[in-house]
């Protein structure tokens, strides 16, 4: 995961760690009762698809969650609740995979927040270089 770029200069492993940290922080701040293992393992493996998505075409956006879920299940034997976290993290793009647990909702929201932050950070860096 550390070998693949996620957004800008951020690799996939760092992205997943950030999503795990934000998910954990949200659960703590909102005093939500969550399954900690599903939340953290799901967040850490939510983009465990192991390829460079930049050459993967537009279908990547709704297909990679299932690929990551399959890899995570095969490599780590994760339970169904954790698989749901990974499968649903691209909602609403993957429109039929609605997050139905607190862990899945937290990871889905945190992924959007972290992705936006990483993308905006990249744009800011590009603007700084171009001046
Ligand atoms: Fe993703
Ligand atoms: Fe992600």
mmCIF file of C-alpha atoms and ligand atoms in Angstrom:
data_model
loop_
_atom_site.group_PDB
_atom_site.id
_atom_site.type_symbol
_atom_site.label_atom_id
_atom_site.label_comp_id
_atom_site.label_asym_id
_atom_site.label_seq_id
_atom_site.Cartn_x
_atom_site.Cartn_y
_atom_site.Cartn_z
ATOM 1 C CA UNK A 1 0.000 0.000 0.000
ATOM 2 C CA UNK A 2 2.964 2.281 0.663
ATOM 3 C CA UNK A 3 4.065 1.766 -2.958
ATOM 4 C CA UNK A 4 0.930 3.257 -4.521
ATOM 5 C CA UNK A 5 -0.033 6.925 -4.745
ATOM 6 C CA UNK A 6 -3.511 7.723 -3.441
ATOM 7 C CA UNK A 7 -3.873 11.502 -3.826
ATOM 8 C CA UNK A 8 -1.055 13.821 -4.898
ATOM 9 C CA UNK A 9 2.013 12.867 -2.893
ATOM 10 C CA UNK A 10 0.110 10.801 -0.322
ATOM 11 C CA UNK A 11 0.505 7.014 -0.583
ATOM 12 C CA UNK A 12 -2.352 4.588 0.039
ATOM 13 C CA UNK A 13 -1.013 3.379 3.391
ATOM 14 C CA UNK A 14 -0.740 6.943 4.745
ATOM 15 C CA UNK A 15 -4.221 7.724 3.408
ATOM 16 C CA UNK A 16 -5.687 4.687 5.204
ATOM 17 C CA UNK A 17 -3.895 5.581 8.442
ATOM 18 C CA UNK A 18 -5.356 9.096 8.249
ATOM 19 C CA UNK A 19 -8.853 7.676 7.667
ATOM 20 C CA UNK A 20 -8.385 5.390 10.689
ATOM 21 C CA UNK A 21 -7.277 8.335 12.854
ATOM 22 C CA UNK A 22 -10.185 10.566 11.782
ATOM 23 C CA UNK A 23 -12.711 7.711 12.225
ATOM 24 C CA UNK A 24 -11.359 7.000 15.692
ATOM 25 C CA UNK A 25 -11.407 10.691 16.611
ATOM 26 C CA UNK A 26 -15.023 11.072 15.420
ATOM 27 C CA UNK A 27 -16.176 8.007 17.348
ATOM 28 C CA UNK A 28 -14.460 9.334 20.470
ATOM 29 C CA UNK A 29 -15.725 12.921 20.139
ATOM 30 C CA UNK A 30 -19.294 11.856 19.377
ATOM 31 C CA UNK A 31 -19.232 9.283 22.210
ATOM 32 C CA UNK A 32 -20.345 6.567 19.816
ATOM 33 C CA UNK A 33 -20.371 2.962 20.897
ATOM 34 C CA UNK A 34 -18.533 1.182 18.095
ATOM 35 C CA UNK A 35 -16.811 -2.113 17.439
ATOM 36 C CA UNK A 36 -13.224 -0.832 17.665
ATOM 37 C CA UNK A 37 -11.699 -3.693 15.700
ATOM 38 C CA UNK A 38 -14.145 -3.316 12.800
ATOM 39 C CA UNK A 39 -13.663 0.447 12.789
ATOM 40 C CA UNK A 40 -9.860 0.433 12.792
ATOM 41 C CA UNK A 41 -9.227 -2.667 10.666
ATOM 42 C CA UNK A 42 -11.917 -1.572 8.209
ATOM 43 C CA UNK A 43 -10.404 1.916 7.962
ATOM 44 C CA UNK A 44 -6.840 0.598 7.585
ATOM 45 C CA UNK A 45 -7.842 -1.844 4.827
ATOM 46 C CA UNK A 46 -10.583 0.142 3.077
ATOM 47 C CA UNK A 47 -8.316 0.842 0.062
ATOM 48 C CA UNK A 48 -6.399 -2.460 0.122
ATOM 49 C CA UNK A 49 -6.725 -2.945 -3.666
ATOM 50 C CA UNK A 50 -2.978 -2.928 -4.471
ATOM 51 C CA UNK A 51 -2.773 -1.324 -7.909
ATOM 52 C CA UNK A 52 -2.159 2.145 -9.337
ATOM 53 C CA UNK A 53 -5.650 3.553 -9.782
ATOM 54 C CA UNK A 54 -4.421 6.399 -11.994
ATOM 55 C CA UNK A 55 -4.315 4.046 -14.971
ATOM 56 C CA UNK A 56 -7.368 2.041 -13.972
ATOM 57 C CA UNK A 57 -10.090 4.130 -15.656
ATOM 58 C CA UNK A 58 -13.315 5.581 -14.272
ATOM 59 C CA UNK A 59 -14.708 2.232 -13.108
ATOM 60 C CA UNK A 60 -12.095 2.196 -10.339
ATOM 61 C CA UNK A 61 -14.213 4.576 -8.245
ATOM 62 C CA UNK A 62 -16.993 2.051 -7.683
ATOM 63 C CA UNK A 63 -15.091 -1.225 -8.199
ATOM 64 C CA UNK A 64 -12.105 -0.851 -5.889
ATOM 65 C CA UNK A 65 -14.069 -1.209 -2.656
ATOM 66 C CA UNK A 66 -15.073 -4.758 -3.575
ATOM 67 C CA UNK A 67 -11.500 -5.530 -4.650
ATOM 68 C CA UNK A 68 -10.182 -4.224 -1.306
ATOM 69 C CA UNK A 69 -12.802 -6.227 0.605
ATOM 70 C CA UNK A 70 -11.866 -9.420 -1.253
ATOM 71 C CA UNK A 71 -8.127 -8.869 -0.616
ATOM 72 C CA UNK A 72 -8.698 -8.075 3.050
ATOM 73 C CA UNK A 73 -10.858 -11.175 3.540
ATOM 74 C CA UNK A 74 -8.317 -13.395 1.761
ATOM 75 C CA UNK A 75 -5.228 -12.029 3.561
ATOM 76 C CA UNK A 76 -6.603 -11.321 7.035
ATOM 77 C CA UNK A 77 -9.809 -13.352 7.369
ATOM 78 C CA UNK A 78 -11.811 -10.317 8.546
ATOM 79 C CA UNK A 79 -15.397 -10.768 9.744
ATOM 80 C CA UNK A 80 -18.565 -9.662 7.937
ATOM 81 C CA UNK A 81 -18.957 -6.442 9.950
ATOM 82 C CA UNK A 82 -15.456 -5.315 8.926
ATOM 83 C CA UNK A 83 -16.059 -6.381 5.329
ATOM 84 C CA UNK A 84 -19.150 -4.151 5.340
ATOM 85 C CA UNK A 85 -16.998 -1.170 6.366
ATOM 86 C CA UNK A 86 -14.736 -1.725 3.335
ATOM 87 C CA UNK A 87 -17.520 -2.593 0.876
ATOM 88 C CA UNK A 88 -19.534 0.566 1.674
ATOM 89 C CA UNK A 89 -16.827 3.208 1.948
ATOM 90 C CA UNK A 90 -17.480 4.576 -1.564
ATOM 91 C CA UNK A 91 -21.178 5.228 -0.992
ATOM 92 C CA UNK A 92 -22.973 7.063 -2.649
ATOM 93 C CA UNK A 93 -20.878 6.288 -5.759
ATOM 94 C CA UNK A 94 -21.430 2.589 -5.091
ATOM 95 C CA UNK A 95 -25.123 3.346 -4.671
ATOM 96 C CA UNK A 96 -26.312 -0.129 -3.659
ATOM 97 C CA UNK A 97 -23.722 -0.510 -0.873
ATOM 98 C CA UNK A 98 -25.236 1.764 1.775
ATOM 99 C CA UNK A 99 -23.286 1.963 5.071
ATOM 100 C CA UNK A 100 -25.516 0.274 7.660
ATOM 101 C CA UNK A 101 -23.312 0.221 10.753
ATOM 102 C CA UNK A 102 -21.787 3.065 12.769
ATOM 103 C CA UNK A 103 -18.315 1.868 11.811
ATOM 104 C CA UNK A 104 -19.173 1.910 8.098
ATOM 105 C CA UNK A 105 -20.716 5.398 8.316
ATOM 106 C CA UNK A 106 -17.687 6.772 10.184
ATOM 107 C CA UNK A 107 -15.180 5.334 7.704
ATOM 108 C CA UNK A 108 -17.276 6.491 4.725
ATOM 109 C CA UNK A 109 -17.428 10.069 6.070
ATOM 110 C CA UNK A 110 -13.787 10.124 7.192
ATOM 111 C CA UNK A 111 -12.642 8.866 3.786
ATOM 112 C CA UNK A 112 -14.413 11.797 2.073
ATOM 113 C CA UNK A 113 -12.923 14.298 4.503
ATOM 114 C CA UNK A 114 -9.358 12.914 4.231
ATOM 115 C CA UNK A 115 -9.579 12.571 0.428
ATOM 116 C CA UNK A 116 -10.752 16.175 0.057
ATOM 117 C CA UNK A 117 -8.007 17.383 2.368
ATOM 118 C CA UNK A 118 -5.314 15.433 0.470
ATOM 119 C CA UNK A 119 -6.612 16.676 -2.902
ATOM 120 C CA UNK A 120 -6.768 20.321 -1.792
ATOM 121 C CA UNK A 121 -3.308 20.023 -0.259
ATOM 122 C CA UNK A 122 -1.998 18.768 -3.600
ATOM 123 C CA UNK A 123 -3.629 21.703 -5.460
ATOM 124 C CA UNK A 124 -2.132 24.183 -2.995
ATOM 125 C CA UNK A 125 1.323 22.647 -3.488
ATOM 126 C CA UNK A 126 0.932 22.811 -7.294
ATOM 127 C CA UNK A 127 -0.108 26.472 -7.133
ATOM 128 C CA UNK A 128 2.901 27.272 -4.961
ATOM 129 C CA UNK A 129 5.274 25.575 -7.434
ATOM 130 C CA UNK A 130 3.761 27.371 -10.461
ATOM 131 C CA UNK A 131 4.277 30.895 -9.088
HETATM 132 FE FE1 LIG B 1 -11.509 4.071 -1.659
HETATM 133 FE FE1 LIG B 2 -9.913 5.959 0.783
#
